[in-house]
């Protein structure tokens, strides 16, 4: 099944599933740019809501800080609204949603949310690697670019390559919240594998490979060139 694009093919509807730190956001940035479809990262949207102190942000902040999931009804509304926007009509790449069975079921009823029509990539990475990636992750607070102190460092230490802003460590990448996030993943998100497995367009990704190798694998599964 080849992925569509903005150039008149069927819309490309892509879901990235996998534990925090597996590299979903890193690949989502590249794949969404390649296909010219919006990257819908619920984590980014929530962090923006927190920074802007919106109603959603105030509800989400204490949960995110502890590494807990934000309630389904909030997330489902956010994503429903986002996928209803004009730019999502040509496809979308969901990064960080769905994370629970209720979210996956709600997605089926949303604009173009039928998973049997799209692609689901499951990023698989051993726990030890996940911990290394999360502890070394750094984020640009201005453009949301992600780096890693060892595997993907910026050109100038501590500064974003794109805009020179000072990189930060996410509060929930610190040890206390990481344990909770991984527990939430195992308990609430991992069961989604059974929901999607066996459908056409379900792909496993060996996320331990380099960024370039993972990217090449994804585009080949989508049936497109790099
Ligand atoms: P996720 O969106 O799944 O939480 P990220 O894309 O933010 O994960 O990646 C987590 C960390 O691992 C970041 O610091 C990123 O730079 C780094 N990273 C991403 N992909 C790879 C890879 N293939 N090899 C090594 N490090 C990676
Ligand atoms: P992420 O950037 O994807 O790692 O998400 C950061 C945090 O935002 C998570 O630990 C949750 O607290 C919250 N979050 C993001 N997406 C969802 C979702 N689909 N459902 C519930 N909570 C979410």
JSON list of C-alpha atoms in Angstrom, two decimals, residues 20-216:
[
{"chain": "A", "resi": 20, "resn": "UNK", "atom": "CA", "xyz": [8.46, 7.45, 24.97]},
{"chain": "A", "resi": 21, "resn": "UNK", "atom": "CA", "xyz": [11.98, 8.02, 23.73]},
{"chain": "A", "resi": 22, "resn": "UNK", "atom": "CA", "xyz": [11.79, 5.50, 20.88]},
{"chain": "A", "resi": 23, "resn": "UNK", "atom": "CA", "xyz": [12.41, 8.18, 18.25]},
{"chain": "A", "resi": 24, "resn": "UNK", "atom": "CA", "xyz": [8.86, 8.82, 17.04]},
{"chain": "A", "resi": 25, "resn": "UNK", "atom": "CA", "xyz": [9.13, 12.60, 17.07]},
{"chain": "A", "resi": 26, "resn": "UNK", "atom": "CA", "xyz": [12.51, 12.55, 15.32]},
{"chain": "A", "resi": 27, "resn": "UNK", "atom": "CA", "xyz": [11.09, 10.46, 12.48]},
{"chain": "A", "resi": 28, "resn": "UNK", "atom": "CA", "xyz": [7.75, 12.27, 12.46]},
{"chain": "A", "resi": 29, "resn": "UNK", "atom": "CA", "xyz": [9.50, 15.53, 11.61]},
{"chain": "A", "resi": 30, "resn": "UNK", "atom": "CA", "xyz": [11.20, 13.97, 8.59]},
{"chain": "A", "resi": 31, "resn": "UNK", "atom": "CA", "xyz": [8.37, 11.81, 7.31]},
{"chain": "A", "resi": 32, "resn": "UNK", "atom": "CA", "xyz": [5.72, 14.53, 7.59]},
{"chain": "A", "resi": 33, "resn": "UNK", "atom": "CA", "xyz": [8.00, 16.96, 5.71]},
{"chain": "A", "resi": 34, "resn": "UNK", "atom": "CA", "xyz": [8.65, 14.34, 3.02]},
{"chain": "A", "resi": 35, "resn": "UNK", "atom": "CA", "xyz": [4.92, 13.72, 2.52]},
{"chain": "A", "resi": 36, "resn": "UNK", "atom": "CA", "xyz": [3.88, 17.35, 3.04]},
{"chain": "A", "resi": 37, "resn": "UNK", "atom": "CA", "xyz": [1.33, 16.36, 5.67]},
{"chain": "A", "resi": 38, "resn": "UNK", "atom": "CA", "xyz": [0.92, 17.88, 9.15]},
{"chain": "A", "resi": 39, "resn": "UNK", "atom": "CA", "xyz": [2.61, 16.22, 12.08]},
{"chain": "A", "resi": 40, "resn": "UNK", "atom": "CA", "xyz": [0.09, 16.05, 14.89]},
{"chain": "A", "resi": 41, "resn": "UNK", "atom": "CA", "xyz": [2.05, 15.61, 18.11]},
{"chain": "A", "resi": 42, "resn": "UNK", "atom": "CA", "xyz": [-0.28, 15.60, 21.09]},
{"chain": "A", "resi": 43, "resn": "UNK", "atom": "CA", "xyz": [2.72, 16.03, 23.43]},
{"chain": "A", "resi": 44, "resn": "UNK", "atom": "CA", "xyz": [3.76, 19.22, 21.58]},
{"chain": "A", "resi": 45, "resn": "UNK", "atom": "CA", "xyz": [0.18, 20.50, 21.55]},
{"chain": "A", "resi": 46, "resn": "UNK", "atom": "CA", "xyz": [-0.18, 19.91, 25.28]},
{"chain": "A", "resi": 47, "resn": "UNK", "atom": "CA", "xyz": [3.19, 21.53, 26.06]},
{"chain": "A", "resi": 48, "resn": "UNK", "atom": "CA", "xyz": [2.08, 24.57, 24.08]},
{"chain": "A", "resi": 49, "resn": "UNK", "atom": "CA", "xyz": [-1.21, 24.67, 26.01]},
{"chain": "A", "resi": 50, "resn": "UNK", "atom": "CA", "xyz": [0.74, 24.48, 29.28]},
{"chain": "A", "resi": 51, "resn": "UNK", "atom": "CA", "xyz": [3.07, 27.29, 28.19]},
{"chain": "A", "resi": 52, "resn": "UNK", "atom": "CA", "xyz": [0.09, 29.45, 27.21]},
{"chain": "A", "resi": 53, "resn": "UNK", "atom": "CA", "xyz": [-1.78, 28.61, 30.44]},
{"chain": "A", "resi": 54, "resn": "UNK", "atom": "CA", "xyz": [-4.97, 27.71, 28.61]},
{"chain": "A", "resi": 55, "resn": "UNK", "atom": "CA", "xyz": [-7.75, 25.75, 30.34]},
{"chain": "A", "resi": 56, "resn": "UNK", "atom": "CA", "xyz": [-6.44, 22.51, 28.81]},
{"chain": "A", "resi": 57, "resn": "UNK", "atom": "CA", "xyz": [-2.90, 23.44, 29.82]},
{"chain": "A", "resi": 58, "resn": "UNK", "atom": "CA", "xyz": [-3.87, 24.00, 33.44]},
{"chain": "A", "resi": 59, "resn": "UNK", "atom": "CA", "xyz": [-5.55, 20.59, 33.61]},
{"chain": "A", "resi": 60, "resn": "UNK", "atom": "CA", "xyz": [-2.72, 18.81, 31.81]},
{"chain": "A", "resi": 61, "resn": "UNK", "atom": "CA", "xyz": [0.31, 20.35, 33.55]},
{"chain": "A", "resi": 62, "resn": "UNK", "atom": "CA", "xyz": [0.22, 18.51, 36.90]},
{"chain": "A", "resi": 63, "resn": "UNK", "atom": "CA", "xyz": [-0.41, 15.17, 35.16]},
{"chain": "A", "resi": 64, "resn": "UNK", "atom": "CA", "xyz": [2.34, 15.62, 32.58]},
{"chain": "A", "resi": 65, "resn": "UNK", "atom": "CA", "xyz": [4.80, 16.65, 35.27]},
{"chain": "A", "resi": 66, "resn": "UNK", "atom": "CA", "xyz": [4.21, 13.33, 37.06]},
{"chain": "A", "resi": 67, "resn": "UNK", "atom": "CA", "xyz": [4.35, 11.30, 33.84]},
{"chain": "A", "resi": 68, "resn": "UNK", "atom": "CA", "xyz": [0.68, 10.41, 33.91]},
{"chain": "A", "resi": 69, "resn": "UNK", "atom": "CA", "xyz": [-1.61, 10.40, 30.91]},
{"chain": "A", "resi": 70, "resn": "UNK", "atom": "CA", "xyz": [-4.01, 13.31, 30.39]},
{"chain": "A", "resi": 71, "resn": "UNK", "atom": "CA", "xyz": [-7.71, 12.24, 30.37]},
{"chain": "A", "resi": 72, "resn": "UNK", "atom": "CA", "xyz": [-9.04, 10.68, 27.19]},
{"chain": "A", "resi": 73, "resn": "UNK", "atom": "CA", "xyz": [-11.92, 13.13, 26.70]},
{"chain": "A", "resi": 74, "resn": "UNK", "atom": "CA", "xyz": [-9.53, 16.09, 26.55]},
{"chain": "A", "resi": 75, "resn": "UNK", "atom": "CA", "xyz": [-7.19, 14.40, 24.08]},
{"chain": "A", "resi": 76, "resn": "UNK", "atom": "CA", "xyz": [-9.97, 13.12, 21.89]},
{"chain": "A", "resi": 77, "resn": "UNK", "atom": "CA", "xyz": [-11.43, 16.62, 21.55]},
{"chain": "A", "resi": 78, "resn": "UNK", "atom": "CA", "xyz": [-8.03, 18.15, 20.79]},
{"chain": "A", "resi": 79, "resn": "UNK", "atom": "CA", "xyz": [-7.31, 15.60, 18.07]},
{"chain": "A", "resi": 80, "resn": "UNK", "atom": "CA", "xyz": [-10.83, 15.70, 16.62]},
{"chain": "A", "resi": 81, "resn": "UNK", "atom": "CA", "xyz": [-10.52, 19.45, 16.20]},
{"chain": "A", "resi": 82, "resn": "UNK", "atom": "CA", "xyz": [-7.02, 19.21, 14.72]},
{"chain": "A", "resi": 83, "resn": "UNK", "atom": "CA", "xyz": [-7.89, 16.52, 12.19]},
{"chain": "A", "resi": 84, "resn": "UNK", "atom": "CA", "xyz": [-10.91, 18.56, 11.10]},
{"chain": "A", "resi": 85, "resn": "UNK", "atom": "CA", "xyz": [-8.64, 21.38, 9.91]},
{"chain": "A", "resi": 86, "resn": "UNK", "atom": "CA", "xyz": [-8.17, 21.88, 6.20]},
{"chain": "A", "resi": 87, "resn": "UNK", "atom": "CA", "xyz": [-4.49, 20.90, 6.10]},
{"chain": "A", "resi": 88, "resn": "UNK", "atom": "CA", "xyz": [-5.26, 17.44, 7.49]},
{"chain": "A", "resi": 89, "resn": "UNK", "atom": "CA", "xyz": [-7.52, 16.60, 4.56]},
{"chain": "A", "resi": 90, "resn": "UNK", "atom": "CA", "xyz": [-4.49, 15.50, 2.54]},
{"chain": "A", "resi": 91, "resn": "UNK", "atom": "CA", "xyz": [-3.36, 13.23, 5.39]},
{"chain": "A", "resi": 92, "resn": "UNK", "atom": "CA", "xyz": [-1.69, 13.47, 8.76]},
{"chain": "A", "resi": 93, "resn": "UNK", "atom": "CA", "xyz": [0.94, 11.85, 10.91]},
{"chain": "A", "resi": 94, "resn": "UNK", "atom": "CA", "xyz": [-0.18, 11.20, 14.49]},
{"chain": "A", "resi": 95, "resn": "UNK", "atom": "CA", "xyz": [2.70, 11.17, 16.97]},
{"chain": "A", "resi": 96, "resn": "UNK", "atom": "CA", "xyz": [1.71, 10.27, 20.53]},
{"chain": "A", "resi": 97, "resn": "UNK", "atom": "CA", "xyz": [-1.95, 9.56, 19.83]},
{"chain": "A", "resi": 98, "resn": "UNK", "atom": "CA", "xyz": [-3.73, 7.23, 20.34]},
{"chain": "A", "resi": 99, "resn": "UNK", "atom": "CA", "xyz": [-2.31, 6.13, 23.68]},
{"chain": "A", "resi": 100, "resn": "UNK", "atom": "CA", "xyz": [-5.31, 4.24, 25.09]},
{"chain": "A", "resi": 101, "resn": "UNK", "atom": "CA", "xyz": [-7.93, 1.92, 23.68]},
{"chain": "A", "resi": 102, "resn": "UNK", "atom": "CA", "xyz": [-10.62, 4.58, 24.16]},
{"chain": "A", "resi": 103, "resn": "UNK", "atom": "CA", "xyz": [-8.52, 7.01, 22.06]},
{"chain": "A", "resi": 104, "resn": "UNK", "atom": "CA", "xyz": [-7.97, 4.40, 19.34]},
{"chain": "A", "resi": 105, "resn": "UNK", "atom": "CA", "xyz": [-11.69, 3.68, 19.20]},
{"chain": "A", "resi": 106, "resn": "UNK", "atom": "CA", "xyz": [-12.55, 7.39, 19.06]},
{"chain": "A", "resi": 107, "resn": "UNK", "atom": "CA", "xyz": [-10.07, 7.88, 16.22]},
{"chain": "A", "resi": 108, "resn": "UNK", "atom": "CA", "xyz": [-11.96, 5.38, 14.07]},
{"chain": "A", "resi": 109, "resn": "UNK", "atom": "CA", "xyz": [-14.95, 7.72, 14.12]},
{"chain": "A", "resi": 110, "resn": "UNK", "atom": "CA", "xyz": [-12.98, 10.85, 13.25]},
{"chain": "A", "resi": 111, "resn": "UNK", "atom": "CA", "xyz": [-12.31, 12.42, 9.86]},
{"chain": "A", "resi": 112, "resn": "UNK", "atom": "CA", "xyz": [-10.40, 9.76, 7.94]},
{"chain": "A", "resi": 113, "resn": "UNK", "atom": "CA", "xyz": [-9.56, 7.93, 11.15]},
{"chain": "A", "resi": 114, "resn": "UNK", "atom": "CA", "xyz": [-10.27, 4.40, 9.98]},
{"chain": "A", "resi": 115, "resn": "UNK", "atom": "CA", "xyz": [-7.04, 2.56, 10.81]},
{"chain": "A", "resi": 116, "resn": "UNK", "atom": "CA", "xyz": [-7.58, -0.05, 8.13]},
{"chain": "A", "resi": 117, "resn": "UNK", "atom": "CA", "xyz": [-7.02, 2.73, 5.58]},
{"chain": "A", "resi": 118, "resn": "UNK", "atom": "CA", "xyz": [-3.72, 3.93, 6.96]},
{"chain": "A", "resi": 119, "resn": "UNK", "atom": "CA", "xyz": [-0.32, 2.93, 8.27]},
{"chain": "A", "resi": 120, "resn": "UNK", "atom": "CA", "xyz": [0.63, 2.18, 11.86]},
{"chain": "A", "resi": 121, "resn": "UNK", "atom": "CA", "xyz": [4.33, 2.01, 12.73]},
{"chain": "A", "resi": 122, "resn": "UNK", "atom": "CA", "xyz": [5.23, 0.35, 16.02]},
{"chain": "A", "resi": 123, "resn": "UNK", "atom": "CA", "xyz": [8.64, 1.58, 17.24]},
{"chain": "A", "resi": 124, "resn": "UNK", "atom": "CA", "xyz": [10.35, -1.17, 19.24]},
{"chain": "A", "resi": 125, "resn": "UNK", "atom": "CA", "xyz": [13.30, -0.38, 21.52]},
{"chain": "A", "resi": 126, "resn": "UNK", "atom": "CA", "xyz": [14.72, -2.21, 24.56]},
{"chain": "A", "resi": 127, "resn": "UNK", "atom": "CA", "xyz": [14.13, -0.47, 27.88]},
{"chain": "A", "resi": 128, "resn": "UNK", "atom": "CA", "xyz": [17.81, 0.25, 28.53]},
{"chain": "A", "resi": 129, "resn": "UNK", "atom": "CA", "xyz": [17.99, 2.18, 25.24]},
{"chain": "A", "resi": 130, "resn": "UNK", "atom": "CA", "xyz": [14.78, 4.03, 26.00]},
{"chain": "A", "resi": 131, "resn": "UNK", "atom": "CA", "xyz": [16.26, 5.22, 29.30]},
{"chain": "A", "resi": 132, "resn": "UNK", "atom": "CA", "xyz": [19.45, 6.40, 27.58]},
{"chain": "A", "resi": 133, "resn": "UNK", "atom": "CA", "xyz": [17.52, 8.29, 24.95]},
{"chain": "A", "resi": 134, "resn": "UNK", "atom": "CA", "xyz": [15.23, 10.00, 27.45]},
{"chain": "A", "resi": 135, "resn": "UNK", "atom": "CA", "xyz": [18.00, 11.01, 29.83]},
{"chain": "A", "resi": 136, "resn": "UNK", "atom": "CA", "xyz": [20.05, 12.56, 27.00]},
{"chain": "A", "resi": 137, "resn": "UNK", "atom": "CA", "xyz": [17.16, 14.21, 25.15]},
{"chain": "A", "resi": 138, "resn": "UNK", "atom": "CA", "xyz": [17.25, 17.99, 24.83]},
{"chain": "A", "resi": 139, "resn": "UNK", "atom": "CA", "xyz": [14.54, 20.19, 23.34]},
{"chain": "A", "resi": 140, "resn": "UNK", "atom": "CA", "xyz": [14.46, 23.59, 21.71]},
{"chain": "A", "resi": 141, "resn": "UNK", "atom": "CA", "xyz": [11.70, 25.51, 23.50]},
{"chain": "A", "resi": 142, "resn": "UNK", "atom": "CA", "xyz": [11.24, 27.76, 20.46]},
{"chain": "A", "resi": 143, "resn": "UNK", "atom": "CA", "xyz": [10.93, 25.37, 17.47]},
{"chain": "A", "resi": 144, "resn": "UNK", "atom": "CA", "xyz": [10.52, 22.02, 19.32]},
{"chain": "A", "resi": 145, "resn": "UNK", "atom": "CA", "xyz": [13.54, 20.45, 17.55]},
{"chain": "A", "resi": 146, "resn": "UNK", "atom": "CA", "xyz": [14.87, 17.48, 19.48]},
{"chain": "A", "resi": 147, "resn": "UNK", "atom": "CA", "xyz": [18.51, 16.59, 20.11]},
{"chain": "A", "resi": 148, "resn": "UNK", "atom": "CA", "xyz": [20.45, 14.03, 22.10]},
{"chain": "A", "resi": 149, "resn": "UNK", "atom": "CA", "xyz": [23.61, 14.90, 23.97]},
{"chain": "A", "resi": 150, "resn": "UNK", "atom": "CA", "xyz": [25.44, 11.83, 22.57]},
{"chain": "A", "resi": 151, "resn": "UNK", "atom": "CA", "xyz": [23.64, 10.44, 19.52]},
{"chain": "A", "resi": 152, "resn": "UNK", "atom": "CA", "xyz": [22.31, 13.64, 17.96]},
{"chain": "A", "resi": 153, "resn": "UNK", "atom": "CA", "xyz": [24.13, 16.65, 19.43]},
{"chain": "A", "resi": 154, "resn": "UNK", "atom": "CA", "xyz": [23.61, 20.19, 18.15]},
{"chain": "A", "resi": 155, "resn": "UNK", "atom": "CA", "xyz": [26.53, 21.84, 16.30]},
{"chain": "A", "resi": 156, "resn": "UNK", "atom": "CA", "xyz": [27.11, 24.20, 19.24]},
{"chain": "A", "resi": 157, "resn": "UNK", "atom": "CA", "xyz": [26.65, 22.50, 22.63]},
{"chain": "A", "resi": 158, "resn": "UNK", "atom": "CA", "xyz": [23.40, 23.50, 24.31]},
{"chain": "A", "resi": 159, "resn": "UNK", "atom": "CA", "xyz": [22.13, 25.64, 21.37]},
{"chain": "A", "resi": 160, "resn": "UNK", "atom": "CA", "xyz": [19.50, 24.88, 18.73]},
{"chain": "A", "resi": 161, "resn": "UNK", "atom": "CA", "xyz": [20.95, 24.53, 15.21]},
{"chain": "A", "resi": 162, "resn": "UNK", "atom": "CA", "xyz": [17.95, 26.28, 13.72]},
{"chain": "A", "resi": 163, "resn": "UNK", "atom": "CA", "xyz": [17.44, 29.33, 15.92]},
{"chain": "A", "resi": 164, "resn": "UNK", "atom": "CA", "xyz": [20.27, 29.36, 18.46]},
{"chain": "A", "resi": 165, "resn": "UNK", "atom": "CA", "xyz": [17.87, 29.12, 21.42]},
{"chain": "A", "resi": 166, "resn": "UNK", "atom": "CA", "xyz": [19.17, 27.52, 24.61]},
{"chain": "A", "resi": 167, "resn": "UNK", "atom": "CA", "xyz": [18.15, 23.86, 24.74]},
{"chain": "A", "resi": 168, "resn": "UNK", "atom": "CA", "xyz": [16.26, 22.54, 27.75]},
{"chain": "A", "resi": 169, "resn": "UNK", "atom": "CA", "xyz": [15.64, 19.18, 29.34]},
{"chain": "A", "resi": 170, "resn": "UNK", "atom": "CA", "xyz": [11.95, 18.30, 29.62]},
{"chain": "A", "resi": 171, "resn": "UNK", "atom": "CA", "xyz": [10.83, 18.02, 33.24]},
{"chain": "A", "resi": 172, "resn": "UNK", "atom": "CA", "xyz": [9.21, 14.69, 32.46]},
{"chain": "A", "resi": 173, "resn": "UNK", "atom": "CA", "xyz": [12.50, 13.32, 31.09]},
{"chain": "A", "resi": 174, "resn": "UNK", "atom": "CA", "xyz": [13.90, 13.43, 34.61]},
{"chain": "A", "resi": 175, "resn": "UNK", "atom": "CA", "xyz": [14.09, 10.15, 36.47]},
{"chain": "A", "resi": 176, "resn": "UNK", "atom": "CA", "xyz": [10.95, 10.31, 38.65]},
{"chain": "A", "resi": 177, "resn": "UNK", "atom": "CA", "xyz": [8.55, 10.99, 35.77]},
{"chain": "A", "resi": 178, "resn": "UNK", "atom": "CA", "xyz": [10.26, 8.60, 33.35]},
{"chain": "A", "resi": 179, "resn": "UNK", "atom": "CA", "xyz": [9.46, 5.54, 35.48]},
{"chain": "A", "resi": 180, "resn": "UNK", "atom": "CA", "xyz": [5.78, 6.54, 35.58]},
{"chain": "A", "resi": 181, "resn": "UNK", "atom": "CA", "xyz": [5.66, 7.22, 31.83]},
{"chain": "A", "resi": 182, "resn": "UNK", "atom": "CA", "xyz": [7.06, 3.79, 31.03]},
{"chain": "A", "resi": 183, "resn": "UNK", "atom": "CA", "xyz": [4.57, 2.19, 33.41]},
{"chain": "A", "resi": 184, "resn": "UNK", "atom": "CA", "xyz": [1.69, 4.08, 31.73]},
{"chain": "A", "resi": 185, "resn": "UNK", "atom": "CA", "xyz": [2.99, 2.92, 28.35]},
{"chain": "A", "resi": 186, "resn": "UNK", "atom": "CA", "xyz": [3.07, -0.75, 29.34]},
{"chain": "A", "resi": 187, "resn": "UNK", "atom": "CA", "xyz": [-0.29, -0.62, 31.06]},
{"chain": "A", "resi": 188, "resn": "UNK", "atom": "CA", "xyz": [-2.35, 1.56, 28.74]},
{"chain": "A", "resi": 189, "resn": "UNK", "atom": "CA", "xyz": [-0.63, 1.98, 25.38]},
{"chain": "A", "resi": 190, "resn": "UNK", "atom": "CA", "xyz": [1.06, -1.35, 24.71]},
{"chain": "A", "resi": 191, "resn": "UNK", "atom": "CA", "xyz": [-2.37, -3.09, 24.52]},
{"chain": "A", "resi": 192, "resn": "UNK", "atom": "CA", "xyz": [-3.01, -1.05, 21.35]},
{"chain": "A", "resi": 193, "resn": "UNK", "atom": "CA", "xyz": [-0.63, -3.35, 19.51]},
{"chain": "A", "resi": 194, "resn": "UNK", "atom": "CA", "xyz": [-3.35, -6.00, 19.64]},
{"chain": "A", "resi": 195, "resn": "UNK", "atom": "CA", "xyz": [-5.84, -3.45, 18.29]},
{"chain": "A", "resi": 196, "resn": "UNK", "atom": "CA", "xyz": [-3.75, -2.66, 15.19]},
{"chain": "A", "resi": 197, "resn": "UNK", "atom": "CA", "xyz": [-1.71, -5.82, 14.64]},
{"chain": "A", "resi": 198, "resn": "UNK", "atom": "CA", "xyz": [-2.87, -7.92, 11.75]},
{"chain": "A", "resi": 199, "resn": "UNK", "atom": "CA", "xyz": [-4.38, -4.99, 9.84]},
{"chain": "A", "resi": 200, "resn": "UNK", "atom": "CA", "xyz": [-2.92, -4.06, 6.48]},
{"chain": "A", "resi": 201, "resn": "UNK", "atom": "CA", "xyz": [-0.48, -1.22, 6.97]},
{"chain": "A", "resi": 202, "resn": "UNK", "atom": "CA", "xyz": [0.79, -2.35, 10.39]},
{"chain": "A", "resi": 203, "resn": "UNK", "atom": "CA", "xyz": [4.61, -2.24, 10.48]},
{"chain": "A", "resi": 204, "resn": "UNK", "atom": "CA", "xyz": [7.15, -3.02, 13.16]},
{"chain": "A", "resi": 205, "resn": "UNK", "atom": "CA", "xyz": [10.19, -0.75, 13.31]},
{"chain": "A", "resi": 206, "resn": "UNK", "atom": "CA", "xyz": [13.52, -1.70, 14.84]},
{"chain": "A", "resi": 207, "resn": "UNK", "atom": "CA", "xyz": [14.01, 1.67, 16.50]},
{"chain": "A", "resi": 208, "resn": "UNK", "atom": "CA", "xyz": [17.50, 0.79, 17.76]},
{"chain": "A", "resi": 209, "resn": "UNK", "atom": "CA", "xyz": [19.00, 1.56, 14.35]},
{"chain": "A", "resi": 210, "resn": "UNK", "atom": "CA", "xyz": [20.37, 4.95, 13.33]},
{"chain": "A", "resi": 211, "resn": "UNK", "atom": "CA", "xyz": [18.03, 7.83, 12.56]},
{"chain": "A", "resi": 212, "resn": "UNK", "atom": "CA", "xyz": [18.81, 7.47, 8.84]},
{"chain": "A", "resi": 213, "resn": "UNK", "atom": "CA", "xyz": [18.28, 3.70, 8.84]},
{"chain": "A", "resi": 214, "resn": "UNK", "atom": "CA", "xyz": [14.94, 3.99, 10.63]},
{"chain": "A", "resi": 215, "resn": "UNK", "atom": "CA", "xyz": [13.85, 6.70, 8.18]},
{"chain": "A", "resi": 216, "resn": "UNK", "atom": "CA", "xyz": [14.80, 4.56, 5.18]}
]
